[in-house]
mmCIF file of C-alpha atoms and ligand atoms in Angstrom:
data_model
loop_
_atom_site.group_PDB
_atom_site.id
_atom_site.type_symbol
_atom_site.label_atom_id
_atom_site.label_comp_id
_atom_site.label_asym_id
_atom_site.label_seq_id
_atom_site.Cartn_x
_atom_site.Cartn_y
_atom_site.Cartn_z
ATOM 1 C CA MET A 30 36.855 -50.889 -6.696
ATOM 2 C CA SER A 31 35.127 -53.443 -8.961
ATOM 3 C CA LEU A 32 34.409 -52.330 -12.505
ATOM 4 C CA ILE A 33 31.776 -55.061 -12.962
ATOM 5 C CA ASP A 34 28.397 -54.514 -11.311
ATOM 6 C CA PRO A 35 26.088 -57.134 -9.703
ATOM 7 C CA LEU A 36 24.246 -57.581 -13.038
ATOM 8 C CA GLY A 37 27.572 -58.368 -14.724
ATOM 9 C CA ARG A 38 27.639 -55.035 -16.557
ATOM 10 C CA ARG A 39 30.907 -53.335 -17.415
ATOM 11 C CA PHE A 40 31.768 -50.355 -19.559
ATOM 12 C CA ARG A 41 32.945 -51.412 -23.028
ATOM 13 C CA SER A 42 31.315 -48.765 -25.178
ATOM 14 C CA LEU A 43 32.146 -45.052 -24.900
ATOM 15 C CA ARG A 44 30.059 -42.169 -26.222
ATOM 16 C CA VAL A 45 32.068 -38.981 -26.502
ATOM 17 C CA SER A 46 30.173 -35.716 -26.800
ATOM 18 C CA LEU A 47 32.475 -33.384 -28.761
ATOM 19 C CA THR A 48 30.401 -30.314 -28.018
ATOM 20 C CA SER A 49 27.170 -29.491 -26.214
ATOM 21 C CA ALA A 50 26.280 -27.020 -28.981
ATOM 22 C CA CYS A 51 23.847 -27.951 -31.746
ATOM 23 C CA ASN A 52 22.663 -26.268 -34.928
ATOM 24 C CA TYR A 53 19.196 -27.785 -34.401
ATOM 25 C CA ALA A 54 16.756 -27.294 -31.530
ATOM 26 C CA CYS A 55 14.560 -30.395 -31.790
ATOM 27 C CA ASP A 56 11.348 -30.427 -29.779
ATOM 28 C CA TYR A 57 12.186 -33.665 -27.981
ATOM 29 C CA CYS A 58 15.645 -32.442 -27.036
ATOM 30 C CA VAL A 59 15.201 -28.843 -25.855
ATOM 31 C CA PRO A 60 12.292 -26.723 -24.628
ATOM 32 C CA ALA A 61 10.747 -24.318 -27.145
ATOM 33 C CA GLY A 62 12.881 -21.223 -27.645
ATOM 34 C CA SER A 63 16.091 -22.771 -26.240
ATOM 35 C CA LEU A 64 19.351 -23.078 -28.099
ATOM 36 C CA LEU A 65 22.183 -25.423 -27.266
ATOM 37 C CA LYS A 66 25.434 -23.627 -26.471
ATOM 38 C CA PRO A 67 28.969 -24.933 -26.092
ATOM 39 C CA SER A 68 30.160 -25.595 -22.549
ATOM 40 C CA PRO A 69 32.391 -22.746 -21.309
ATOM 41 C CA ASP A 70 34.786 -25.475 -20.136
ATOM 42 C CA ALA A 71 34.852 -27.458 -23.389
ATOM 43 C CA LEU A 72 38.120 -29.322 -23.874
ATOM 44 C CA ASP A 73 40.237 -29.004 -26.975
ATOM 45 C CA GLY A 74 40.757 -32.083 -29.126
ATOM 46 C CA ALA A 75 44.082 -33.066 -27.588
ATOM 47 C CA ASP A 76 42.770 -32.976 -24.013
ATOM 48 C CA LEU A 77 39.527 -34.755 -24.882
ATOM 49 C CA MET A 78 41.494 -37.470 -26.681
ATOM 50 C CA ARG A 79 43.871 -37.782 -23.717
ATOM 51 C CA LEU A 80 40.851 -38.641 -21.546
ATOM 52 C CA VAL A 81 39.571 -41.079 -24.180
ATOM 53 C CA THR A 82 42.977 -42.759 -24.285
ATOM 54 C CA LEU A 83 43.101 -43.114 -20.489
ATOM 55 C CA LEU A 84 39.587 -44.573 -20.475
ATOM 56 C CA ASP A 85 40.537 -46.984 -23.251
ATOM 57 C CA ARG A 86 43.602 -48.072 -21.283
ATOM 58 C CA VAL A 87 41.443 -48.941 -18.261
ATOM 59 C CA LEU A 88 38.431 -50.368 -20.086
ATOM 60 C CA ASP A 89 39.781 -51.854 -23.348
ATOM 61 C CA LEU A 90 36.892 -50.255 -25.211
ATOM 62 C CA LYS A 91 35.098 -52.158 -27.980
ATOM 63 C CA LYS A 92 33.340 -49.117 -29.376
ATOM 64 C CA ILE A 93 33.811 -45.350 -29.424
ATOM 65 C CA ARG A 94 30.926 -43.270 -30.772
ATOM 66 C CA LEU A 95 31.194 -39.529 -31.414
ATOM 67 C CA THR A 96 28.109 -37.549 -30.567
ATOM 68 C CA GLY A 97 27.009 -34.175 -29.199
ATOM 69 C CA GLY A 98 25.341 -31.649 -29.284
ATOM 70 C CA GLU A 99 26.165 -31.887 -32.940
ATOM 71 C CA PRO A 100 29.639 -33.418 -33.347
ATOM 72 C CA LEU A 101 30.139 -32.139 -36.902
ATOM 73 C CA ILE A 102 30.087 -28.489 -35.723
ATOM 74 C CA ALA A 103 32.601 -29.094 -32.914
ATOM 75 C CA PRO A 104 35.825 -27.045 -33.168
ATOM 76 C CA ASN A 105 37.756 -30.053 -31.813
ATOM 77 C CA LEU A 106 36.443 -32.440 -34.508
ATOM 78 C CA SER A 107 39.558 -32.683 -36.678
ATOM 79 C CA ALA A 108 41.904 -33.152 -33.697
ATOM 80 C CA VAL A 109 39.611 -35.852 -32.299
ATOM 81 C CA LEU A 110 39.438 -37.647 -35.650
ATOM 82 C CA GLU A 111 43.220 -37.475 -35.889
ATOM 83 C CA GLY A 112 43.591 -38.917 -32.379
ATOM 84 C CA LEU A 113 41.140 -41.727 -33.032
ATOM 85 C CA ARG A 114 43.464 -43.221 -35.638
ATOM 86 C CA GLU A 115 45.505 -44.587 -32.708
ATOM 87 C CA HIS A 116 42.556 -46.528 -31.295
ATOM 88 C CA SER A 117 41.539 -50.059 -32.201
ATOM 89 C CA ALA A 118 37.929 -49.730 -30.999
ATOM 90 C CA GLU A 119 35.165 -49.565 -33.608
ATOM 91 C CA ILE A 120 34.584 -45.877 -34.392
ATOM 92 C CA SER A 121 31.123 -44.531 -35.163
ATOM 93 C CA LEU A 122 29.240 -41.251 -35.285
ATOM 94 C CA THR A 123 25.778 -39.948 -34.412
ATOM 95 C CA THR A 124 24.880 -36.765 -36.296
ATOM 96 C CA ASN A 125 21.977 -34.793 -37.654
ATOM 97 C CA GLY A 126 23.697 -35.120 -41.039
ATOM 98 C CA GLN A 127 23.570 -31.454 -42.010
ATOM 99 C CA PHE A 128 27.369 -31.258 -42.471
ATOM 100 C CA LEU A 129 28.017 -34.890 -43.268
ATOM 101 C CA ALA A 130 29.032 -34.439 -46.899
ATOM 102 C CA ARG A 131 31.986 -32.175 -46.107
ATOM 103 C CA HIS A 132 33.407 -34.488 -43.413
ATOM 104 C CA ILE A 133 33.070 -37.902 -45.031
ATOM 105 C CA ASP A 134 36.720 -38.169 -46.117
ATOM 106 C CA ALA A 135 38.051 -37.193 -42.680
ATOM 107 C CA LEU A 136 35.638 -39.587 -40.980
ATOM 108 C CA GLN A 137 36.750 -42.427 -43.203
ATOM 109 C CA ALA A 138 40.403 -41.634 -42.613
ATOM 110 C CA ALA A 139 39.753 -41.855 -38.859
ATOM 111 C CA GLY A 140 38.299 -45.349 -39.327
ATOM 112 C CA CYS A 141 34.658 -44.360 -38.885
ATOM 113 C CA LYS A 142 32.553 -46.940 -40.716
ATOM 114 C CA ARG A 143 29.165 -46.518 -39.056
ATOM 115 C CA ILE A 144 27.039 -43.400 -39.036
ATOM 116 C CA ASN A 145 23.655 -42.902 -37.408
ATOM 117 C CA VAL A 146 21.777 -39.945 -38.836
ATOM 118 C CA SER A 147 18.933 -38.433 -36.845
ATOM 119 C CA LEU A 148 16.122 -37.666 -39.270
ATOM 120 C CA ASP A 149 12.514 -37.176 -38.207
ATOM 121 C CA ALA A 150 10.667 -36.439 -41.436
ATOM 122 C CA MET A 151 10.668 -36.794 -45.218
ATOM 123 C CA ASP A 152 8.453 -33.744 -45.560
ATOM 124 C CA PRO A 153 10.560 -30.554 -45.562
ATOM 125 C CA VAL A 154 7.961 -28.581 -43.603
ATOM 126 C CA VAL A 155 7.624 -31.203 -40.858
ATOM 127 C CA PHE A 156 11.427 -31.531 -40.833
ATOM 128 C CA LYS A 157 11.895 -27.799 -40.237
ATOM 129 C CA THR A 158 9.070 -27.611 -37.718
ATOM 130 C CA MET A 159 10.722 -30.291 -35.581
ATOM 131 C CA ALA A 160 14.398 -29.371 -36.000
ATOM 132 C CA LYS A 161 13.880 -25.576 -36.166
ATOM 133 C CA ALA A 162 16.806 -25.426 -38.591
ATOM 134 C CA GLY A 163 18.597 -27.324 -41.305
ATOM 135 C CA ASP A 164 17.678 -28.470 -44.769
ATOM 136 C CA LEU A 165 16.172 -31.869 -45.546
ATOM 137 C CA GLU A 166 17.726 -32.232 -49.019
ATOM 138 C CA THR A 167 21.224 -31.582 -47.642
ATOM 139 C CA VAL A 168 20.764 -34.347 -45.065
ATOM 140 C CA LEU A 169 19.504 -36.809 -47.688
ATOM 141 C CA GLU A 170 22.466 -35.981 -49.947
ATOM 142 C CA GLY A 171 24.848 -36.540 -47.032
ATOM 143 C CA ILE A 172 23.334 -39.973 -46.397
ATOM 144 C CA GLU A 173 23.606 -40.926 -50.072
ATOM 145 C CA LEU A 174 27.258 -39.824 -50.134
ATOM 146 C CA ALA A 175 28.061 -41.837 -47.011
ATOM 147 C CA LEU A 176 26.388 -44.902 -48.534
ATOM 148 C CA GLY A 177 28.319 -44.338 -51.754
ATOM 149 C CA ALA A 178 31.536 -44.207 -49.731
ATOM 150 C CA GLY A 179 30.720 -47.667 -48.348
ATOM 151 C CA MET A 180 29.727 -46.549 -44.857
ATOM 152 C CA LYS A 181 27.012 -48.319 -42.877
ATOM 153 C CA VAL A 182 24.242 -45.799 -42.268
ATOM 154 C CA LYS A 183 21.253 -46.064 -39.947
ATOM 155 C CA VAL A 184 18.552 -43.440 -39.622
ATOM 156 C CA ASN A 185 17.228 -42.639 -36.146
ATOM 157 C CA THR A 186 13.738 -41.163 -35.815
ATOM 158 C CA VAL A 187 11.952 -39.973 -32.688
ATOM 159 C CA PRO A 188 8.226 -40.375 -33.375
ATOM 160 C CA MET A 189 5.958 -37.743 -31.795
ATOM 161 C CA ARG A 190 2.195 -38.026 -32.057
ATOM 162 C CA THR A 191 1.347 -34.447 -33.021
ATOM 163 C CA GLN A 192 4.414 -33.892 -35.182
ATOM 164 C CA ASN A 193 5.669 -36.734 -37.355
ATOM 165 C CA ARG A 194 3.376 -39.754 -36.942
ATOM 166 C CA ASP A 195 2.472 -39.361 -40.628
ATOM 167 C CA GLN A 196 6.184 -39.484 -41.532
ATOM 168 C CA VAL A 197 6.720 -43.043 -40.292
ATOM 169 C CA VAL A 198 5.676 -44.703 -43.559
ATOM 170 C CA PRO A 199 7.532 -42.264 -45.906
ATOM 171 C CA LEU A 200 10.702 -42.593 -43.781
ATOM 172 C CA PHE A 201 10.596 -46.387 -43.979
ATOM 173 C CA ASP A 202 9.860 -46.200 -47.692
ATOM 174 C CA TRP A 203 12.935 -44.023 -48.347
ATOM 175 C CA CYS A 204 15.257 -45.945 -46.036
ATOM 176 C CA SER A 205 14.253 -49.446 -47.122
ATOM 177 C CA ALA A 206 14.708 -48.495 -50.796
ATOM 178 C CA ARG A 207 18.385 -47.800 -49.955
ATOM 179 C CA GLY A 208 19.002 -50.725 -47.600
ATOM 180 C CA VAL A 209 19.230 -48.306 -44.671
ATOM 181 C CA GLU A 210 17.874 -49.521 -41.330
ATOM 182 C CA LEU A 211 15.355 -47.069 -39.872
ATOM 183 C CA ARG A 212 15.311 -47.078 -36.078
ATOM 184 C CA PHE A 213 12.603 -45.537 -33.998
ATOM 185 C CA ILE A 214 13.731 -44.074 -30.705
ATOM 186 C CA GLU A 215 10.684 -44.131 -28.469
ATOM 187 C CA LEU A 216 10.280 -40.730 -26.890
ATOM 188 C CA MET A 217 12.218 -40.666 -23.614
ATOM 189 C CA ARG A 218 11.245 -38.947 -20.379
ATOM 190 C CA MET A 219 14.223 -36.660 -20.253
ATOM 191 C CA GLY A 220 14.975 -33.021 -19.517
ATOM 192 C CA HIS A 221 11.898 -30.872 -20.203
ATOM 193 C CA LEU A 222 9.875 -34.027 -21.005
ATOM 194 C CA GLN A 223 10.611 -35.721 -17.694
ATOM 195 C CA ASN A 224 7.351 -34.685 -16.066
ATOM 196 C CA GLY A 225 4.184 -33.161 -17.379
ATOM 197 C CA ALA A 226 1.623 -33.687 -20.069
ATOM 198 C CA ALA A 227 3.873 -33.188 -23.097
ATOM 199 C CA PHE A 228 5.439 -36.625 -22.825
ATOM 200 C CA ASP A 229 2.064 -38.397 -22.526
ATOM 201 C CA GLN A 230 0.619 -36.391 -25.392
ATOM 202 C CA GLU A 231 3.525 -37.060 -27.756
ATOM 203 C CA PHE A 232 4.572 -40.613 -26.841
ATOM 204 C CA ILE A 233 3.914 -43.274 -29.518
ATOM 205 C CA PRO A 234 4.459 -46.858 -28.297
ATOM 206 C CA GLN A 235 6.439 -49.365 -30.318
ATOM 207 C CA ALA A 236 3.373 -51.535 -31.008
ATOM 208 C CA GLU A 237 1.625 -48.656 -32.757
ATOM 209 C CA LEU A 238 4.655 -48.105 -34.994
ATOM 210 C CA VAL A 239 4.746 -51.792 -35.932
ATOM 211 C CA ASP A 240 1.086 -51.488 -36.838
ATOM 212 C CA LEU A 241 1.717 -48.384 -38.973
ATOM 213 C CA LEU A 242 4.325 -50.312 -40.978
ATOM 214 C CA SER A 243 2.071 -53.337 -41.502
ATOM 215 C CA GLU A 244 1.176 -52.009 -44.959
ATOM 216 C CA PHE A 245 4.610 -53.292 -46.036
ATOM 217 C CA GLY A 246 3.700 -56.857 -44.978
ATOM 218 C CA PRO A 247 4.005 -58.873 -41.765
ATOM 219 C CA ALA A 248 6.961 -57.989 -39.510
ATOM 220 C CA GLU A 249 8.992 -60.293 -37.265
ATOM 221 C CA PRO A 250 11.224 -59.250 -34.353
ATOM 222 C CA GLN A 251 14.763 -60.604 -34.482
ATOM 223 C CA PRO A 252 16.632 -61.672 -31.322
ATOM 224 C CA ARG A 253 18.186 -58.640 -29.607
ATOM 225 C CA GLU A 254 21.976 -58.650 -29.658
ATOM 226 C CA ALA A 255 23.671 -58.548 -26.245
ATOM 227 C CA ASN A 256 24.467 -54.994 -25.054
ATOM 228 C CA SER A 257 22.386 -53.504 -27.836
ATOM 229 C CA THR A 258 19.804 -50.863 -27.025
ATOM 230 C CA SER A 259 17.896 -51.652 -30.180
ATOM 231 C CA GLN A 260 15.870 -54.558 -31.464
ATOM 232 C CA THR A 261 15.630 -55.157 -35.169
ATOM 233 C CA TRP A 262 12.476 -56.271 -36.977
ATOM 234 C CA THR A 263 12.216 -57.476 -40.554
ATOM 235 C CA ASN A 264 9.362 -57.295 -43.033
ATOM 236 C CA PRO A 265 9.227 -58.119 -46.762
ATOM 237 C CA ARG A 266 10.604 -54.653 -47.632
ATOM 238 C CA GLY A 267 13.565 -54.533 -45.251
ATOM 239 C CA ARG A 268 14.718 -53.957 -41.695
ATOM 240 C CA PHE A 269 13.674 -51.488 -39.055
ATOM 241 C CA GLY A 270 14.460 -51.236 -35.381
ATOM 242 C CA PHE A 271 13.366 -49.867 -32.055
ATOM 243 C CA ILE A 272 15.146 -48.284 -29.143
ATOM 244 C CA SER A 273 12.269 -48.486 -26.705
ATOM 245 C CA ASN A 274 12.971 -47.507 -23.139
ATOM 246 C CA GLU A 275 9.265 -47.824 -22.295
ATOM 247 C CA SER A 276 8.050 -50.775 -24.417
ATOM 248 C CA ALA A 277 11.201 -52.931 -24.474
ATOM 249 C CA PRO A 278 13.718 -51.600 -21.928
ATOM 250 C CA PHE A 279 17.368 -52.419 -22.397
ATOM 251 C CA CYS A 280 19.242 -51.242 -19.284
ATOM 252 C CA GLY A 281 19.865 -54.785 -17.977
ATOM 253 C CA ASP A 282 22.955 -55.370 -20.102
ATOM 254 C CA CYS A 283 23.927 -51.773 -20.925
ATOM 255 C CA ASP A 284 27.677 -51.365 -21.408
ATOM 256 C CA ARG A 285 27.672 -47.650 -22.251
ATOM 257 C CA LEU A 286 29.720 -44.911 -20.658
ATOM 258 C CA ARG A 287 29.397 -41.238 -21.596
ATOM 259 C CA LEU A 288 32.085 -38.556 -21.641
ATOM 260 C CA THR A 289 31.033 -34.930 -22.103
ATOM 261 C CA SER A 290 32.954 -32.265 -24.000
ATOM 262 C CA ASP A 291 34.046 -30.735 -20.676
ATOM 263 C CA GLY A 292 35.437 -33.940 -19.216
ATOM 264 C CA LYS A 293 32.622 -35.413 -17.152
ATOM 265 C CA LEU A 294 31.640 -39.062 -17.044
ATOM 266 C CA TYR A 295 28.082 -40.361 -16.781
ATOM 267 C CA GLY A 296 27.231 -44.022 -16.203
ATOM 268 C CA CYS A 297 23.673 -43.684 -17.511
ATOM 269 C CA ILE A 298 22.063 -41.501 -20.165
ATOM 270 C CA SER A 299 19.394 -40.361 -17.721
ATOM 271 C CA SER A 300 21.683 -39.690 -14.775
ATOM 272 C CA SER A 301 22.520 -36.192 -13.579
ATOM 273 C CA HIS A 302 25.460 -37.513 -11.535
ATOM 274 C CA ALA A 303 28.500 -35.982 -13.250
ATOM 275 C CA LEU A 304 31.915 -37.430 -12.418
ATOM 276 C CA ASP A 305 34.587 -34.905 -13.324
ATOM 277 C CA ILE A 306 37.800 -36.476 -14.640
ATOM 278 C CA ARG A 307 39.481 -33.307 -15.939
ATOM 279 C CA ASP A 308 42.077 -33.466 -13.183
ATOM 280 C CA ALA A 309 43.405 -36.602 -14.861
ATOM 281 C CA LEU A 310 44.877 -34.254 -17.476
ATOM 282 C CA THR A 311 47.343 -32.745 -14.998
ATOM 283 C CA LEU A 312 48.169 -35.803 -12.863
ATOM 284 C CA PRO A 313 51.011 -38.284 -13.398
ATOM 285 C CA GLU A 314 49.613 -41.294 -15.270
ATOM 286 C CA PRO A 315 49.265 -43.699 -12.296
ATOM 287 C CA ASP A 316 47.325 -41.061 -10.332
ATOM 288 C CA ALA A 317 45.242 -40.201 -13.393
ATOM 289 C CA ILE A 318 44.327 -43.880 -13.822
ATOM 290 C CA ALA A 319 43.453 -44.154 -10.101
ATOM 291 C CA LEU A 320 41.158 -41.111 -10.364
ATOM 292 C CA ILE A 321 39.472 -42.517 -13.457
ATOM 293 C CA MET A 322 38.975 -45.952 -11.904
ATOM 294 C CA ASP A 323 37.374 -44.385 -8.843
ATOM 295 C CA CYS A 324 34.973 -42.359 -11.045
ATOM 296 C CA LEU A 325 34.162 -45.419 -13.185
ATOM 297 C CA GLY A 326 33.231 -47.386 -10.071
ATOM 298 C CA GLN A 327 30.845 -44.607 -9.058
ATOM 299 C CA ALA A 328 29.441 -44.264 -12.591
ATOM 300 C CA LEU A 329 28.654 -47.982 -12.720
ATOM 301 C CA LYS A 330 26.380 -47.556 -9.687
ATOM 302 C CA ASP A 331 24.271 -45.055 -11.670
ATOM 303 C CA LYS A 332 23.125 -47.693 -14.151
ATOM 304 C CA GLN A 333 19.432 -48.582 -13.869
ATOM 305 C CA PRO A 334 18.314 -52.214 -13.470
ATOM 306 C CA VAL A 335 15.589 -52.315 -16.153
ATOM 307 C CA ARG A 336 14.594 -48.947 -17.656
ATOM 308 C CA PHE A 337 15.475 -45.363 -16.885
ATOM 309 C CA SER A 338 12.967 -42.858 -15.630
ATOM 310 C CA GLY A 339 14.979 -39.728 -16.338
ATOM 311 C CA GLU A 340 16.455 -37.088 -14.116
ATOM 312 C CA GLN A 341 16.722 -33.395 -14.779
ATOM 313 C CA THR A 342 19.677 -34.009 -16.982
ATOM 314 C CA ILE A 343 19.615 -33.212 -20.638
ATOM 315 C CA MET A 344 20.394 -35.654 -23.368
ATOM 316 C CA GLN A 345 21.814 -32.958 -25.586
ATOM 317 C CA ILE A 346 25.020 -32.722 -23.569
ATOM 318 C CA LEU A 347 25.335 -36.500 -23.316
ATOM 319 C CA GLY A 348 24.401 -37.455 -26.840
ATOM 320 C CA GLY A 349 22.070 -40.297 -27.771
HETATM 321 N N1 SAM B 425 23.199 -34.035 -32.912
HETATM 322 C C1 SAM B 425 23.335 -35.455 -33.045
HETATM 323 C C2 SAM B 425 22.109 -36.036 -33.700
HETATM 324 O O1 SAM B 425 21.219 -35.276 -34.080
HETATM 325 O O2 SAM B 425 22.072 -37.249 -33.886
HETATM 326 C C3 SAM B 425 23.680 -36.205 -31.763
HETATM 327 C C4 SAM B 425 23.001 -35.799 -30.496
HETATM 328 S S1 SAM B 425 21.262 -36.051 -30.415
HETATM 329 C C5 SAM B 425 20.921 -35.512 -28.779
HETATM 330 C C6 SAM B 425 21.248 -37.803 -30.244
HETATM 331 C C7 SAM B 425 19.921 -38.501 -30.287
HETATM 332 O O3 SAM B 425 19.145 -38.185 -29.173
HETATM 333 C C8 SAM B 425 19.150 -38.210 -31.467
HETATM 334 O O4 SAM B 425 18.993 -39.376 -32.220
HETATM 335 C C9 SAM B 425 17.836 -37.744 -30.938
HETATM 336 O O5 SAM B 425 16.928 -38.199 -31.800
HETATM 337 C C10 SAM B 425 17.803 -38.339 -29.553
HETATM 338 N N2 SAM B 425 16.962 -37.703 -28.500
HETATM 339 C C11 SAM B 425 17.147 -36.530 -27.879
HETATM 340 N N3 SAM B 425 16.174 -36.307 -26.953
HETATM 341 C C12 SAM B 425 15.339 -37.374 -26.986
HETATM 342 C C13 SAM B 425 14.163 -37.767 -26.273
HETATM 343 N N4 SAM B 425 13.600 -36.995 -25.333
HETATM 344 N N5 SAM B 425 13.607 -38.953 -26.559
HETATM 345 C C14 SAM B 425 14.133 -39.749 -27.493
HETATM 346 N N6 SAM B 425 15.260 -39.448 -28.204
HETATM 347 C C15 SAM B 425 15.843 -38.271 -27.961
#
């Protein structure tokens, strides 16, 4: 089975969700009143890393990003970080930053040099209203510590019209003062936002965000790097970026593969087609590789040609 699709796409970048549990319950991620729980079938660190190693053997991964749920509350975190030392791929992390400070040394020892922190507000009340938990100051301290440790930090913000539109300027102000790239993730039609009025009410298009930041001077888009979901813009104060599934879709050269904490592969962030590779843990290596290659071939067919429209899957188990 070919592992390159008709658009020339192949999997080179793996997102590993360490746990489906999260200490936040952000409005864009889960419906009101819901909490994210760990999968009853969550793998321990050794088994999850065994699957990562098999995938790396087949795909020669360029990048491995840890995500969740919230990866920094995962019980398998230290075993995964230990296992990652064996891998030559670039290691990175996506986190809400609440527990960043206490894990920075272990992350560095595992070779993690890039951290994306999800942060939706500079106002503590707006922050709490959106995340339902956490403490803004603790997140900001975590970012400062990571920067001080020489890590490359980006801040990811999901703008929502009725919630944090007024936070766009303060977020850019704070980030640009520290040389941190702020990236806006356009609201995605996923999970509870797939259908219905909430998406239309909350969605803020990229062009409106560019306009909001015009008080910092004229902004210019930079050429998008191949396989990147984001496009960077520059203005006289610094850099900011967009991950815009609606305004500037990026599926055409997507090289991402997702592995959940319970051993399922997904070829697209908005796909609900789970490909279970747990059996690879009990098979002799040649059979395990054959199983994985078969699942990868199927996962590749789930990639979308231009943009994704979302299925009833939930980003929180797949990570961003
Ligand atoms: N807990 C980690 C964090 O907070 O970064 C990793 C998982 S979280 C699901 C990953 C990313 O998904 C976050 O940056 C979040 O902002 C984004 N996200 C979740 N649902 C979204 C939606 N409907 N539209 C846009 N972004 C979304």
